[in-house]
Amino acid sequence: MYLAGKARIMVDMDTWRLGHRPALDGVRGIAILLVLGDHSGLLPQPIGVIGVTVFFVLSGFLITHVIAEARHAGRWSMRSFMGNRAARLVPALIVMVATVSIAQIVSGTGERLVVERVVKAVLYVQNFFAEWDRSGPFRHAWSLAVEEQFYLIWPLAVGWILSRRRPMRLLGWVVAVSLVTRVALYVAGGHEMAYALLPTNAFALLLGCMLAIGRVRVERPGRTVAIGIVGLILTMDLIAPIPSDARWLVAPMLAALAAVALVAGAAQGSRWLELMPLRFAGRISYALYLWHYPLLKLTGTYGDGVSAIWILLFSVGLATTSTLWLEEPVRRWWRARSEPTTLANAGHLAEELVGRHALGRGAPRGRQEPDVRGRNDLGDGPEPSEPLHPVGRDVGAPRVRG
């Protein structure tokens, strides 16, 4: 058993098993639509920062459930965990990077510059170079870098944290340190560092982790979801009087609390978040994130408003193709390779096929659906959310007018 605050809580398998909650796909859908609206110029800056904050909170929530369930069941393996992440993320990233790199070379970009951009993107270190190469088509990979760096640390720390007498208090202090670091770097003139590094974004990820560790259940999930959405909208009004550069600093800190409410309610079911368009946007959100930014940059429609709509539609087509014909088949292959073939697994496969046939029709409120994208190799829980999207139109926060 673990101690959470002053309450002693018995932990069994059902405590950590989350399953595939359709409303959480809807949360992803909302977040990616905010980012697309910002980068296309259809929505005002810095609304993208609100979307990325939602993704951070959701990722922390889901990854903690996945790791805790696997540890409790005795199935935890860091090697399997990282292999699962690679199978889920790398194929689509490589295809996008290769395609866009060829387009750059054909258009006359120097090969050395292209290679430098590729290395930063595929090694997940783009966030260390957020200040440079503002015109680069892979600059949006900074957010993926933040998440992957977090995934190298959190799985090693979560077991120790859960064994503490007051894990929530401990995490609360870490969140406070992250916020203070973010503000201190900004005040010291390190705007890009305050914006793009893991320590300065950890507060949002850890708030999601705390939501999972605290095993928060709300009495009225629909009302909680509404509070979260209203909170995200109010964030834009609250930051309006703030100087433009500082909005990138403050908006995530305000939006994080609203994102916690949104995720907490969605985890228990929301018929509005389970609407098919939102769920589908969430399903393809990783690929949509990968493709939309370089396409907007390469076509010169980044931030152009209505003229960017056609590029966004083309991005949706590419993302759908990538999701259905590359990402999901690779994940199914990886799962089949990693798990022994048993009658139980055959039963899960049958459930997933039924779920695929029914995708888009929604599920009764609070119901868990089979994860048609494939369960991860750590258990039956949902895979963490991937697309941690760039904040605002230009991925470098301080440059808010470009």
Tab-separated table of C-alpha atoms in Angstrom:
chain	number	residue	atom	x	y	z
A	1	MET	CA	0.000	0.000	0.000
A	2	TYR	CA	1.027	3.612	-0.463
A	3	LEU	CA	0.411	6.688	1.620
A	4	ALA	CA	-1.111	9.678	-0.130
A	5	GLY	CA	-1.140	12.737	2.090
A	6	LYS	CA	-2.517	11.631	5.462
A	7	ALA	CA	-4.822	9.000	4.011
A	8	ARG	CA	-3.808	5.362	3.750
A	9	ILE	CA	-4.994	3.923	0.442
A	10	MET	CA	-5.021	0.295	-0.582
A	11	VAL	CA	-3.735	-0.064	-4.137
A	12	ASP	CA	-4.969	-2.892	-6.300
A	13	MET	CA	-4.789	-3.460	-10.013
A	14	ASP	CA	-8.058	-1.688	-10.735
A	15	THR	CA	-6.721	1.423	-8.983
A	16	TRP	CA	-4.219	2.033	-11.780
A	17	ARG	CA	-5.917	0.447	-14.798
A	18	LEU	CA	-7.373	3.272	-16.819
A	19	GLY	CA	-8.252	1.601	-20.118
A	20	HIS	CA	-8.961	3.614	-23.227
A	21	ARG	CA	-11.188	6.552	-22.316
A	22	PRO	CA	-12.706	8.052	-25.497
A	23	ALA	CA	-13.096	11.485	-23.893
A	24	LEU	CA	-9.318	11.730	-23.491
A	25	ASP	CA	-9.010	11.529	-27.263
A	26	GLY	CA	-11.371	14.486	-27.314
A	27	VAL	CA	-8.998	16.368	-25.020
A	28	ARG	CA	-6.201	15.711	-27.503
A	29	GLY	CA	-8.496	16.945	-30.254
A	30	ILE	CA	-9.136	20.242	-28.494
A	31	ALA	CA	-5.427	20.762	-27.867
A	32	ILE	CA	-4.329	20.116	-31.450
A	33	LEU	CA	-7.079	22.350	-32.849
A	34	LEU	CA	-5.852	25.202	-30.653
A	35	VAL	CA	-2.331	24.739	-31.978
A	36	LEU	CA	-3.467	24.550	-35.611
A	37	GLY	CA	-5.546	27.672	-35.188
A	38	ASP	CA	-2.591	29.558	-33.757
A	39	HIS	CA	-0.028	28.465	-36.338
A	40	SER	CA	-2.372	29.130	-39.244
A	41	GLY	CA	-3.222	32.595	-37.968
A	42	LEU	CA	-6.913	31.769	-37.626
A	43	LEU	CA	-6.765	32.210	-33.850
A	44	PRO	CA	-4.882	34.867	-31.873
A	45	GLN	CA	-1.552	34.351	-30.224
A	46	PRO	CA	-0.594	32.826	-27.881
A	47	ILE	CA	-3.478	30.355	-27.888
A	48	GLY	CA	-1.055	27.627	-28.915
A	49	VAL	CA	0.537	27.809	-25.474
A	50	ILE	CA	-2.805	26.809	-24.004
A	51	GLY	CA	-2.978	23.771	-26.260
A	52	VAL	CA	0.497	22.602	-25.369
A	53	THR	CA	-0.241	22.940	-21.675
A	54	VAL	CA	-3.230	20.642	-22.057
A	55	PHE	CA	-1.000	18.086	-23.737
A	56	PHE	CA	1.598	18.262	-20.983
A	57	VAL	CA	-0.969	17.703	-18.240
A	58	LEU	CA	-2.607	14.853	-20.148
A	59	SER	CA	0.743	13.194	-20.816
A	60	GLY	CA	1.755	13.286	-17.169
A	61	PHE	CA	-1.592	11.803	-16.152
A	62	LEU	CA	-1.499	8.945	-18.653
A	63	ILE	CA	2.154	8.013	-18.301
A	64	THR	CA	1.819	7.723	-14.536
A	65	HIS	CA	-1.122	5.350	-14.860
A	66	VAL	CA	0.772	3.216	-17.387
A	67	ILE	CA	3.950	2.980	-15.298
A	68	ALA	CA	2.194	2.421	-11.965
A	69	GLU	CA	-0.011	-0.331	-13.396
A	70	ALA	CA	2.971	-2.102	-14.945
A	71	ARG	CA	5.005	-1.879	-11.731
A	72	HIS	CA	2.123	-3.126	-9.612
A	73	ALA	CA	1.596	-6.087	-11.950
A	74	GLY	CA	5.315	-6.933	-11.987
A	75	ARG	CA	5.609	-6.247	-15.728
A	76	TRP	CA	7.724	-3.125	-15.602
A	77	SER	CA	10.741	-2.918	-17.905
A	78	MET	CA	12.467	0.311	-18.864
A	79	ARG	CA	13.718	-1.391	-22.017
A	80	SER	CA	10.200	-2.375	-23.039
A	81	PHE	CA	8.888	1.053	-22.142
A	82	MET	CA	11.423	2.862	-24.327
A	83	GLY	CA	10.943	0.326	-27.103
A	84	ASN	CA	7.234	1.021	-26.978
A	85	ARG	CA	7.876	4.755	-27.179
A	86	ALA	CA	10.173	4.297	-30.169
A	87	ALA	CA	7.667	2.113	-32.008
A	88	ARG	CA	4.985	4.682	-31.356
A	89	LEU	CA	6.876	7.841	-32.279
A	90	VAL	CA	9.927	7.238	-34.425
A	91	PRO	CA	8.538	5.798	-37.704
A	92	ALA	CA	6.239	8.755	-38.393
A	93	LEU	CA	8.934	11.212	-37.323
A	94	ILE	CA	11.519	9.668	-39.646
A	95	VAL	CA	9.154	9.687	-42.625
A	96	MET	CA	8.258	13.328	-42.053
A	97	VAL	CA	11.852	14.435	-41.497
A	98	ALA	CA	13.096	12.559	-44.582
A	99	THR	CA	10.351	13.942	-46.824
A	100	VAL	CA	10.746	17.528	-45.665
A	101	SER	CA	14.556	17.311	-45.847
A	102	ILE	CA	14.401	16.229	-49.480
A	103	ALA	CA	12.048	19.137	-50.197
A	104	GLN	CA	14.506	21.543	-48.557
A	105	ILE	CA	17.457	20.286	-50.596
A	106	VAL	CA	15.453	20.461	-53.827
A	107	SER	CA	14.463	24.041	-52.985
A	108	GLY	CA	18.114	25.016	-52.564
A	109	THR	CA	18.734	24.785	-48.819
A	110	GLY	CA	22.338	23.871	-48.005
A	111	GLU	CA	22.923	20.222	-47.194
A	112	ARG	CA	24.885	21.004	-44.035
A	113	LEU	CA	22.033	23.080	-42.625
A	114	VAL	CA	19.544	20.364	-43.493
A	115	VAL	CA	21.662	17.740	-41.718
A	116	GLU	CA	21.945	19.924	-38.609
A	117	ARG	CA	18.187	20.331	-38.521
A	118	VAL	CA	17.629	16.597	-38.928
A	119	VAL	CA	20.008	15.705	-36.096
A	120	LYS	CA	18.309	18.077	-33.649
A	121	ALA	CA	14.878	16.705	-34.507
A	122	VAL	CA	15.546	12.950	-34.469
A	123	LEU	CA	17.764	13.019	-31.371
A	124	TYR	CA	15.126	14.925	-29.395
A	125	VAL	CA	17.401	17.841	-28.517
A	126	GLN	CA	15.640	20.579	-30.488
A	127	ASN	CA	14.588	22.320	-27.280
A	128	PHE	CA	18.234	23.144	-26.533
A	129	PHE	CA	18.409	25.134	-29.783
A	130	ALA	CA	15.068	26.940	-29.683
A	131	GLU	CA	16.717	30.356	-30.103
A	132	TRP	CA	18.345	29.497	-33.426
A	133	ASP	CA	17.059	28.804	-36.918
A	134	ARG	CA	13.632	30.344	-36.510
A	135	SER	CA	12.768	29.525	-40.106
A	136	GLY	CA	13.573	25.819	-39.718
A	137	PRO	CA	10.755	23.371	-40.517
A	138	PHE	CA	11.618	21.087	-37.585
A	139	ARG	CA	11.693	23.727	-34.902
A	140	HIS	CA	8.421	22.401	-33.558
A	141	ALA	CA	10.264	19.242	-32.439
A	142	TRP	CA	11.287	21.097	-29.262
A	143	SER	CA	8.092	19.940	-27.572
A	144	LEU	CA	8.674	16.304	-28.460
A	145	ALA	CA	12.148	16.686	-26.990
A	146	VAL	CA	10.742	17.972	-23.704
A	147	GLU	CA	8.408	15.018	-23.445
A	148	GLU	CA	11.002	12.380	-24.315
A	149	GLN	CA	13.462	13.835	-21.819
A	150	PHE	CA	10.742	13.657	-19.179
A	151	TYR	CA	10.090	10.012	-20.095
A	152	LEU	CA	13.730	9.188	-19.409
A	153	ILE	CA	13.459	10.523	-15.856
A	154	TRP	CA	9.925	9.993	-14.606
A	155	PRO	CA	9.770	6.171	-14.948
A	156	LEU	CA	12.875	5.924	-12.755
A	157	ALA	CA	11.500	8.331	-10.159
A	158	VAL	CA	7.850	7.351	-9.872
A	159	GLY	CA	8.418	4.161	-7.858
A	160	TRP	CA	10.455	6.021	-5.257
A	161	ILE	CA	7.944	8.865	-5.121
A	162	LEU	CA	5.019	6.490	-4.565
A	163	SER	CA	6.873	4.923	-1.640
A	164	ARG	CA	7.135	8.246	0.223
A	165	ARG	CA	4.760	9.097	3.060
A	166	ARG	CA	3.519	12.237	1.323
A	167	PRO	CA	4.141	11.905	-2.426
A	168	MET	CA	1.726	14.711	-3.267
A	169	ARG	CA	3.524	17.161	-1.018
A	170	LEU	CA	6.868	16.164	-2.509
A	171	LEU	CA	5.598	16.666	-6.051
A	172	GLY	CA	4.044	19.955	-5.024
A	173	TRP	CA	7.475	21.236	-4.030
A	174	VAL	CA	8.940	20.097	-7.359
A	175	VAL	CA	6.146	21.894	-9.211
A	176	ALA	CA	6.931	25.045	-7.237
A	177	VAL	CA	10.625	24.782	-8.104
A	178	SER	CA	9.753	24.401	-11.795
A	179	LEU	CA	7.569	27.504	-11.727
A	180	VAL	CA	10.200	29.543	-9.892
A	181	THR	CA	12.863	28.400	-12.364
A	182	ARG	CA	10.661	29.402	-15.281
A	183	VAL	CA	10.113	32.899	-13.913
A	184	ALA	CA	13.733	33.351	-12.813
A	185	LEU	CA	15.136	32.459	-16.222
A	186	TYR	CA	12.720	34.822	-17.904
A	187	VAL	CA	13.601	37.697	-15.568
A	188	ALA	CA	17.308	36.992	-16.141
A	189	GLY	CA	16.800	37.378	-19.882
A	190	GLY	CA	16.796	33.717	-20.831
A	191	HIS	CA	13.429	33.876	-22.550
A	192	GLU	CA	14.006	30.885	-24.801
A	193	MET	CA	15.351	28.806	-21.935
A	194	ALA	CA	12.312	29.673	-19.820
A	195	TYR	CA	10.132	28.619	-22.716
A	196	ALA	CA	11.617	25.403	-24.096
A	197	LEU	CA	13.556	23.460	-21.452
A	198	LEU	CA	12.257	20.498	-19.478
A	199	PRO	CA	12.783	22.034	-15.989
A	200	THR	CA	10.694	25.060	-16.944
A	201	ASN	CA	7.875	22.936	-18.366
A	202	ALA	CA	7.945	20.175	-15.782
A	203	PHE	CA	5.245	21.819	-13.659
A	204	ALA	CA	2.512	21.016	-16.203
A	205	LEU	CA	3.667	17.437	-16.709
A	206	LEU	CA	3.891	16.902	-12.951
A	207	LEU	CA	0.424	18.335	-12.332
A	208	GLY	CA	-0.875	15.559	-14.568
A	209	CYS	CA	1.205	13.047	-12.629
A	210	MET	CA	-0.266	14.339	-9.371
A	211	LEU	CA	-3.770	13.959	-10.790
A	212	ALA	CA	-3.036	10.276	-11.381
A	213	ILE	CA	-1.226	9.630	-8.083
A	214	GLY	CA	-3.957	11.358	-6.108
A	215	ARG	CA	-6.521	9.139	-7.871
A	216	VAL	CA	-8.852	12.112	-8.106
A	217	ARG	CA	-12.482	11.355	-8.886
A	218	VAL	CA	-14.984	14.153	-9.399
A	219	GLU	CA	-18.655	13.831	-8.606
A	220	ARG	CA	-19.825	15.653	-11.720
A	221	PRO	CA	-17.378	15.057	-14.571
A	222	GLY	CA	-19.442	17.024	-17.075
A	223	ARG	CA	-19.365	20.121	-14.895
A	224	THR	CA	-15.647	19.643	-14.264
A	225	VAL	CA	-14.980	19.462	-18.008
A	226	ALA	CA	-16.983	22.657	-18.485
A	227	ILE	CA	-14.965	24.387	-15.758
A	228	GLY	CA	-11.770	23.318	-17.500
A	229	ILE	CA	-12.882	24.645	-20.878
A	230	VAL	CA	-14.061	27.937	-19.396
A	231	GLY	CA	-10.761	28.196	-17.553
A	232	LEU	CA	-8.819	27.815	-20.798
A	233	ILE	CA	-10.898	30.551	-22.402
A	234	LEU	CA	-10.518	32.867	-19.420
A	235	THR	CA	-6.760	32.415	-19.564
A	236	MET	CA	-6.727	34.370	-22.826
A	237	ASP	CA	-8.640	37.249	-21.220
A	238	LEU	CA	-6.440	37.282	-18.127
A	239	ILE	CA	-3.205	37.538	-20.093
A	240	ALA	CA	-4.486	40.185	-22.534
A	241	PRO	CA	-3.216	43.162	-20.464
A	242	ILE	CA	0.211	41.552	-20.016
A	243	PRO	CA	3.087	42.663	-22.291
A	244	SER	CA	3.238	40.421	-25.342
A	245	ASP	CA	6.545	38.714	-24.559
A	246	ALA	CA	5.449	37.883	-21.027
A	247	ARG	CA	2.236	36.205	-22.209
A	248	TRP	CA	4.234	33.167	-23.252
A	249	LEU	CA	5.566	32.932	-19.714
A	250	VAL	CA	2.293	33.400	-17.833
A	251	ALA	CA	-0.255	31.627	-20.033
A	252	PRO	CA	0.986	28.060	-19.352
A	253	MET	CA	0.972	28.648	-15.609
A	254	LEU	CA	-2.656	29.776	-15.686
A	255	ALA	CA	-3.819	27.243	-18.248
A	256	ALA	CA	-2.326	24.314	-16.324
A	257	LEU	CA	-4.975	24.491	-13.609
A	258	ALA	CA	-7.777	24.555	-16.170
A	259	ALA	CA	-6.146	21.639	-17.978
A	260	VAL	CA	-6.146	19.617	-14.764
A	261	ALA	CA	-9.905	20.116	-14.437
A	262	LEU	CA	-10.426	19.195	-18.096
A	263	VAL	CA	-8.424	15.973	-17.832
A	264	ALA	CA	-9.970	15.007	-14.477
A	265	GLY	CA	-13.465	15.284	-15.903
A	266	ALA	CA	-12.622	13.626	-19.221
A	267	ALA	CA	-11.070	10.632	-17.464
A	268	GLN	CA	-14.516	9.813	-16.093
A	269	GLY	CA	-16.341	10.387	-19.367
A	270	SER	CA	-17.846	13.318	-21.243
A	271	ARG	CA	-20.315	12.930	-24.080
A	272	TRP	CA	-19.171	16.216	-25.604
A	273	LEU	CA	-15.520	15.196	-25.653
A	274	GLU	CA	-16.536	11.818	-27.071
A	275	LEU	CA	-17.977	13.372	-30.229
A	276	MET	CA	-16.472	11.702	-33.285
A	277	PRO	CA	-14.778	14.788	-34.847
A	278	LEU	CA	-12.912	15.589	-31.637
A	279	ARG	CA	-11.962	11.962	-31.070
A	280	PHE	CA	-10.690	11.599	-34.609
A	281	ALA	CA	-8.660	14.805	-34.326
A	282	GLY	CA	-7.155	13.352	-31.162
A	283	ARG	CA	-6.449	10.042	-32.847
A	284	ILE	CA	-4.392	11.656	-35.640
A	285	SER	CA	-3.009	14.464	-33.478
A	286	TYR	CA	0.583	13.231	-33.379
A	287	ALA	CA	0.906	12.938	-37.145
A	288	LEU	CA	-1.040	16.153	-37.639
A	289	TYR	CA	1.405	17.927	-35.367
A	290	LEU	CA	4.378	16.501	-37.236
A	291	TRP	CA	3.183	17.551	-40.685
A	292	HIS	CA	1.299	20.827	-40.330
A	293	TYR	CA	4.194	22.986	-39.119
A	294	PRO	CA	6.779	22.191	-41.826
A	295	LEU	CA	4.106	22.406	-44.525
A	296	LEU	CA	3.040	25.859	-43.344
A	297	LYS	CA	6.671	26.964	-43.220
A	298	LEU	CA	7.676	25.536	-46.605
A	299	THR	CA	4.633	26.980	-48.388
A	300	GLY	CA	4.935	30.406	-46.782
A	301	THR	CA	1.413	30.224	-45.338
A	302	TYR	CA	2.467	30.169	-41.695
A	303	GLY	CA	0.258	32.638	-39.816
A	304	ASP	CA	-1.482	33.790	-43.027
A	305	GLY	CA	-5.021	33.099	-41.874
A	306	VAL	CA	-7.536	31.938	-44.464
A	307	SER	CA	-4.845	31.145	-47.049
A	308	ALA	CA	-3.437	28.535	-44.662
A	309	ILE	CA	-6.670	26.518	-44.560
A	310	TRP	CA	-5.767	24.489	-47.661
A	311	ILE	CA	-2.441	23.514	-46.158
A	312	LEU	CA	-4.183	22.474	-42.949
A	313	LEU	CA	-6.603	20.297	-44.931
A	314	PHE	CA	-3.696	18.706	-46.779
A	315	SER	CA	-2.001	18.124	-43.423
A	316	VAL	CA	-5.109	16.349	-42.163
A	317	GLY	CA	-4.960	14.033	-45.177
A	318	LEU	CA	-1.292	13.244	-44.601
A	319	ALA	CA	-1.886	12.737	-40.883
A	320	THR	CA	-4.775	10.351	-41.513
A	321	THR	CA	-2.662	8.334	-43.933
A	322	SER	CA	0.267	8.257	-41.522
A	323	THR	CA	-1.911	7.186	-38.604
A	324	LEU	CA	-3.845	4.434	-40.378
A	325	TRP	CA	-1.133	3.038	-42.645
A	326	LEU	CA	2.103	3.619	-40.734
A	327	GLU	CA	1.777	4.353	-37.022
A	328	GLU	CA	-1.003	1.980	-36.023
A	329	PRO	CA	0.284	-1.002	-38.088
A	330	VAL	CA	3.765	-0.548	-36.584
A	331	ARG	CA	2.337	-0.455	-33.084
A	332	ARG	CA	0.311	-3.610	-33.708
A	333	TRP	CA	3.424	-5.330	-35.051
A	334	TRP	CA	5.427	-4.215	-32.030
A	335	ARG	CA	2.781	-5.444	-29.618
A	336	ALA	CA	2.538	-8.807	-31.361
A	337	ARG	CA	6.329	-9.116	-31.266
A	338	SER	CA	6.517	-8.160	-27.584
A	339	GLU	CA	3.632	-10.174	-26.193
A	340	PRO	CA	3.211	-13.967	-26.265
A	341	THR	CA	0.293	-15.271	-28.275
A	342	THR	CA	-2.368	-16.451	-25.891
A	343	LEU	CA	-6.089	-16.997	-25.981
A	344	ALA	CA	-6.431	-13.906	-23.820
A	345	ASN	CA	-4.548	-11.814	-26.354
A	346	ALA	CA	-6.709	-13.242	-29.101
A	347	GLY	CA	-9.729	-12.079	-27.156
A	348	HIS	CA	-8.231	-8.595	-26.823
A	349	LEU	CA	-7.618	-8.529	-30.577
A	350	ALA	CA	-11.230	-9.410	-31.248
A	351	GLU	CA	-12.315	-6.595	-28.953
A	352	GLU	CA	-10.076	-4.146	-30.803
A	353	LEU	CA	-11.463	-5.183	-34.171
A	354	VAL	CA	-14.964	-4.565	-32.898
A	355	GLY	CA	-13.782	-1.239	-31.484
A	356	ARG	CA	-12.276	-0.248	-34.861
A	357	HIS	CA	-15.567	-1.016	-36.598
A	358	ALA	CA	-17.430	1.133	-34.099
A	359	LEU	CA	-14.950	4.023	-33.984
A	360	GLY	CA	-16.535	7.405	-34.273
A	361	ARG	CA	-19.942	6.508	-32.860
A	362	GLY	CA	-18.876	7.403	-29.321
A	363	ALA	CA	-19.375	5.454	-26.159
A	364	PRO	CA	-21.725	5.722	-23.241
A	365	ARG	CA	-20.520	8.250	-20.744
A	366	GLY	CA	-17.700	6.898	-18.617
A	367	ARG	CA	-17.385	3.704	-20.621
A	368	GLN	CA	-13.971	2.330	-21.516
A	369	GLU	CA	-13.450	1.310	-25.116
A	370	PRO	CA	-10.813	-1.026	-26.532
A	371	ASP	CA	-7.862	1.039	-27.657
A	372	VAL	CA	-8.020	0.561	-31.394
A	373	ARG	CA	-4.524	2.009	-31.747
A	374	GLY	CA	-3.119	-0.897	-29.799
A	375	ARG	CA	-2.486	-1.298	-26.110
A	376	ASN	CA	1.029	-0.635	-24.984
A	377	ASP	CA	3.356	-3.436	-24.049
A	378	LEU	CA	3.232	-2.474	-20.387
A	379	GLY	CA	-0.411	-3.345	-19.857
A	380	ASP	CA	-3.921	-2.493	-20.916
A	381	GLY	CA	-3.725	1.171	-20.060
A	382	PRO	CA	-3.750	3.922	-22.682
A	383	GLU	CA	-0.577	5.063	-24.309
A	384	PRO	CA	0.665	8.479	-23.242
A	385	SER	CA	-0.301	11.433	-25.349
A	386	GLU	CA	2.400	12.268	-27.884
A	387	PRO	CA	1.843	15.591	-29.478
A	388	LEU	CA	3.207	18.245	-27.190
A	389	HIS	CA	2.731	20.981	-29.611
A	390	PRO	CA	4.573	24.212	-30.077
A	391	VAL	CA	3.415	27.160	-28.097
A	392	GLY	CA	2.040	29.893	-30.285
A	393	ARG	CA	2.632	30.560	-33.942
A	394	ASP	CA	6.373	30.751	-33.859
A	395	VAL	CA	7.863	28.005	-31.783
A	396	GLY	CA	10.113	30.479	-30.054
A	397	ALA	CA	7.862	32.153	-27.551
A	398	PRO	CA	9.470	35.558	-27.218
A	399	ARG	CA	9.026	36.254	-30.928
A	400	VAL	CA	5.298	36.770	-30.845
A	401	ARG	CA	4.715	38.827	-33.959
A	402	GLY	CA	6.284	36.587	-36.618
